[in-house]
CSV table of C-alpha atoms in Angstrom, one decimal:
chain,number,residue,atom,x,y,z
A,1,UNK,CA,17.0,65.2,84.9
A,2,UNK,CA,16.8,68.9,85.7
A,3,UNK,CA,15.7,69.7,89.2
A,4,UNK,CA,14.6,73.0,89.9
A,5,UNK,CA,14.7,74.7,93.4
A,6,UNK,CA,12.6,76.8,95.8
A,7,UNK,CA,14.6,79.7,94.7
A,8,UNK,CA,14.5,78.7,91.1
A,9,UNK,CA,10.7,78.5,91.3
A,10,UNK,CA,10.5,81.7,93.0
A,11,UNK,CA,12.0,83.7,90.4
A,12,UNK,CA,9.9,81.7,87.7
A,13,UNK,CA,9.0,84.1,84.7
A,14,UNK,CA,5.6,84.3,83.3
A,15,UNK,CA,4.8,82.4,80.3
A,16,UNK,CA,5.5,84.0,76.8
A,17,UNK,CA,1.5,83.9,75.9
A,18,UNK,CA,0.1,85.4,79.6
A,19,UNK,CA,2.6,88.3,79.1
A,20,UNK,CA,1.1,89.2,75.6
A,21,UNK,CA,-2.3,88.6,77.3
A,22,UNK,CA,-1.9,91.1,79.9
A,23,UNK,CA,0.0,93.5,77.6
A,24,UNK,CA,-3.3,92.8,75.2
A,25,UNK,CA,-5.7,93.4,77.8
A,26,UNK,CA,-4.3,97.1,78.1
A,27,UNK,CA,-4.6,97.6,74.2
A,28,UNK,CA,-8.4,96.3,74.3
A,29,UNK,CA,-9.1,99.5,76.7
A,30,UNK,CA,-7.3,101.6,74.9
A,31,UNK,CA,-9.7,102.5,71.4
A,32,UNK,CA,-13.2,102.7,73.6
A,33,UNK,CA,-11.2,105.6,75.9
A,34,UNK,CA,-9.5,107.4,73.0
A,35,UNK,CA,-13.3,107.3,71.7
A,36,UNK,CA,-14.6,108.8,75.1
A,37,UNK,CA,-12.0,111.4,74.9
A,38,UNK,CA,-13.0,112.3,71.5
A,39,UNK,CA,-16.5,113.0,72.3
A,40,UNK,CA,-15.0,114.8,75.2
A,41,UNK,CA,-13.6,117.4,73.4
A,42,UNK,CA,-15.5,117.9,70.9
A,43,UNK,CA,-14.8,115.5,67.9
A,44,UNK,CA,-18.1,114.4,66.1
A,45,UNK,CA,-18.4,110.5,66.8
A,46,UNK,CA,-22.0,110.2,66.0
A,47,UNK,CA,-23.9,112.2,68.9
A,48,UNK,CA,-26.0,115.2,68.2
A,49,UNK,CA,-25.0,118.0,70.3
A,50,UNK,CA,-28.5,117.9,71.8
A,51,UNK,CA,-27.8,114.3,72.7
A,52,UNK,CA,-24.2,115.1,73.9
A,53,UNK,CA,-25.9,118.3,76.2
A,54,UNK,CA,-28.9,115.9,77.3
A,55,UNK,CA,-28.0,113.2,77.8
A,56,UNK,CA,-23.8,113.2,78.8
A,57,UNK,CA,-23.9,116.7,80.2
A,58,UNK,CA,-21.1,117.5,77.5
A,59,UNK,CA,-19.9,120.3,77.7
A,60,UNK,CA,-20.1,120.3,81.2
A,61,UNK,CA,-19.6,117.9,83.9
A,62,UNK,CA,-19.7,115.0,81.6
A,63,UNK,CA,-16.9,115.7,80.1
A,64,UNK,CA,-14.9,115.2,83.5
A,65,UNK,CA,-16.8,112.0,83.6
A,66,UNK,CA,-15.9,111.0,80.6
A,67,UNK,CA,-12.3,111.6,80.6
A,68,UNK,CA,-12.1,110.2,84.3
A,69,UNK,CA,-13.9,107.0,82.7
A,70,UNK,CA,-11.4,106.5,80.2
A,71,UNK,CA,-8.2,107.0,82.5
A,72,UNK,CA,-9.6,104.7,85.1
A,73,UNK,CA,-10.6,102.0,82.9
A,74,UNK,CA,-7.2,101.9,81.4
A,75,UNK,CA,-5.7,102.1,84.9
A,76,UNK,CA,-7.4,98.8,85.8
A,77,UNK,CA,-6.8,97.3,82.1
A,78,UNK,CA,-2.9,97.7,83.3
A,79,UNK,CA,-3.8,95.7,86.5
A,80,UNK,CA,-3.2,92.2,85.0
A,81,UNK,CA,0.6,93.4,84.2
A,82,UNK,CA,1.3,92.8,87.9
A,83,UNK,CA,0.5,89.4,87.3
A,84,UNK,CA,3.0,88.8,84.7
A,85,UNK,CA,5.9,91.5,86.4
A,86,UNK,CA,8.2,89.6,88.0
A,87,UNK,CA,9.6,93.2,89.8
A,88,UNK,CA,7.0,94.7,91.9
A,89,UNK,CA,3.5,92.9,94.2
A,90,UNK,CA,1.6,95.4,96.4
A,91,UNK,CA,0.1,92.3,97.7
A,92,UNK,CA,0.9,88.9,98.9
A,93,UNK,CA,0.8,86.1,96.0
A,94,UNK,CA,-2.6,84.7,97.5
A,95,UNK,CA,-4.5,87.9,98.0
A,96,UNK,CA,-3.4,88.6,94.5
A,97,UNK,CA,-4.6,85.7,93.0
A,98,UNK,CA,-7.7,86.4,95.0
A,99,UNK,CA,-8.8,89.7,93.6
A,100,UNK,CA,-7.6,88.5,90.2
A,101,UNK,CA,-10.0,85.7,90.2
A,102,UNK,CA,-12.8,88.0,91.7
A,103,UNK,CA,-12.0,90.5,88.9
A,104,UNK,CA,-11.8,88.0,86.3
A,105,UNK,CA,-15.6,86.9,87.5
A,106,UNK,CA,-16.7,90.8,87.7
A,107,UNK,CA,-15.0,91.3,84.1
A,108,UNK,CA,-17.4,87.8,82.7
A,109,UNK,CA,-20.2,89.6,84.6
A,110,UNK,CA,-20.0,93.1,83.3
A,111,UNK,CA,-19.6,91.8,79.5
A,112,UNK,CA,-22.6,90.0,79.5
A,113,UNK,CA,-24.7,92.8,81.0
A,114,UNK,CA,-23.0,95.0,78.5
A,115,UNK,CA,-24.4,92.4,76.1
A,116,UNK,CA,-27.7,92.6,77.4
A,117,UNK,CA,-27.7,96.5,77.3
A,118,UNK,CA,-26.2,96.7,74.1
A,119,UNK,CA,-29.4,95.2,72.6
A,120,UNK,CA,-32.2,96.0,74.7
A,121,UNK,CA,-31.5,99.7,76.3
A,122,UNK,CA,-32.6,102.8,73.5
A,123,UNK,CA,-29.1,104.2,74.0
A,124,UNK,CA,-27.9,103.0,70.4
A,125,UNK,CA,-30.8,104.9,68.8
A,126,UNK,CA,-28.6,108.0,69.9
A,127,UNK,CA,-26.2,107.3,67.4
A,128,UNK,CA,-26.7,109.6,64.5
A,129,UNK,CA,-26.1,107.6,61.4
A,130,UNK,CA,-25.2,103.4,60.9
A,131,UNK,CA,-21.5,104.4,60.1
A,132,UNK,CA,-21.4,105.9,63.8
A,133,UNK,CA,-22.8,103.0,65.0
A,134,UNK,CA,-20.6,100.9,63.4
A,135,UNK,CA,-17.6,102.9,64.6
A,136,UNK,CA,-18.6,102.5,68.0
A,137,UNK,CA,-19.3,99.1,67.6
A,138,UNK,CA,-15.7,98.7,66.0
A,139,UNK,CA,-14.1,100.4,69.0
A,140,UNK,CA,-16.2,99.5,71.8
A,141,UNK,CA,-15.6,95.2,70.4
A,142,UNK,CA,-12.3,94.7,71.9
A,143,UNK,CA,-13.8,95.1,75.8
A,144,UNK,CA,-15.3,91.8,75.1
A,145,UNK,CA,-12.0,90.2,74.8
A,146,UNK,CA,-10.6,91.4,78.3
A,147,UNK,CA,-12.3,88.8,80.6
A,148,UNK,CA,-10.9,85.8,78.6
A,149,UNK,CA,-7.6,87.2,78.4
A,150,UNK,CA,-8.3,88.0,82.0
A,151,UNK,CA,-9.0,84.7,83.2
A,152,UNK,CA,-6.2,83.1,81.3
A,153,UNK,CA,-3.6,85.2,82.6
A,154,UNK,CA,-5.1,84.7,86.6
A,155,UNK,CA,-5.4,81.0,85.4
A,156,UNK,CA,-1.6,81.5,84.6
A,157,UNK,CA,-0.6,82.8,87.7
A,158,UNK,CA,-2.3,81.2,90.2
A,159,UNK,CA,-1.0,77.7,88.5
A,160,UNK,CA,2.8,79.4,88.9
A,161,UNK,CA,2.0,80.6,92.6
A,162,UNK,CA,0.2,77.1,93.1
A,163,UNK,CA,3.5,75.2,92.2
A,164,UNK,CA,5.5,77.4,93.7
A,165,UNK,CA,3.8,77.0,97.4
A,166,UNK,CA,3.8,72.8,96.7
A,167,UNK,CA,7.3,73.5,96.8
């Protein structure tokens, strides 16, 4: 019978699957932003450049928002990688599991309104031809992964965290 320790629960790695979870969440960000950064500088992805001046303000100030968009949302898609790091917490285990759950919720919340805009608002009748469309629907796809793989990995550590403080 193998009896594990306070200490040994303490330095208890991540599982194998929530580190490829968190790892993936950062890859699901990463085609929607290198999109965003296209159409930042100039690469045709399906806009008009009326559209693009009109309506994003690109060139312009859009393009700041843009780019900005696309560094912060992968910023926060490397967020769950604390969760899985066994080297550095800015926070205390419970206030990280916490605003992981309250993220996870946000993340479920977002998606469906993204959902809800995606078919309703007139903002795909931008899109210049069906093959842009379905380029941005190809890149854009992998955002509605992140809250599952969000949740399972906050589900992952707050189960370690939880069986570590029973200890």
């Amino acid at each position: 019978m193998v009896v594990m320790t306070t200490t040994a629960l303490l330095t208890a790695p991540a599982p194998v699957w929530a580190r490829r979870a968190a790892h993936a969440i950062a890859l699901c960000a990463l085609p929607s932003g290198l999109w965003r950064v296209a159409m930042a500088s100039g690469v045709y992805v399906g806009y008009s450049e009326q559209v693009l001046r009109d309506v994003f303000d690109i060139p312009g100030w859009g393009i700041a928002y843009v780019v900005g968009l696309s560094v912060l949302a992968e910023v926060a898609a490397l967020f769950p990688l604390l969760l899985v790091g066994d080297r550095w917490r800015p926070l205390s285990p419970r206030t990280l599991v916490a605003v992981s759950w309250t993220a996870s919720a946000v993340l479920v919340l977002v998606a469906l309104w993204q959902l809800v805009v995606a078919f309703t608002v007139e903002s795909r009748t931008y899109m210049s031809s069906g093959t842009a469309e379905a380029v941005w629907w190809f890149v854009f796809a992998p955002l509605f992964a992140i809250p599952a793989l969000m949740t399972a990995v906050t589900w992952s550590y707050a189960k370690r965290h939880r069986t570590r403080a029973r200890a």
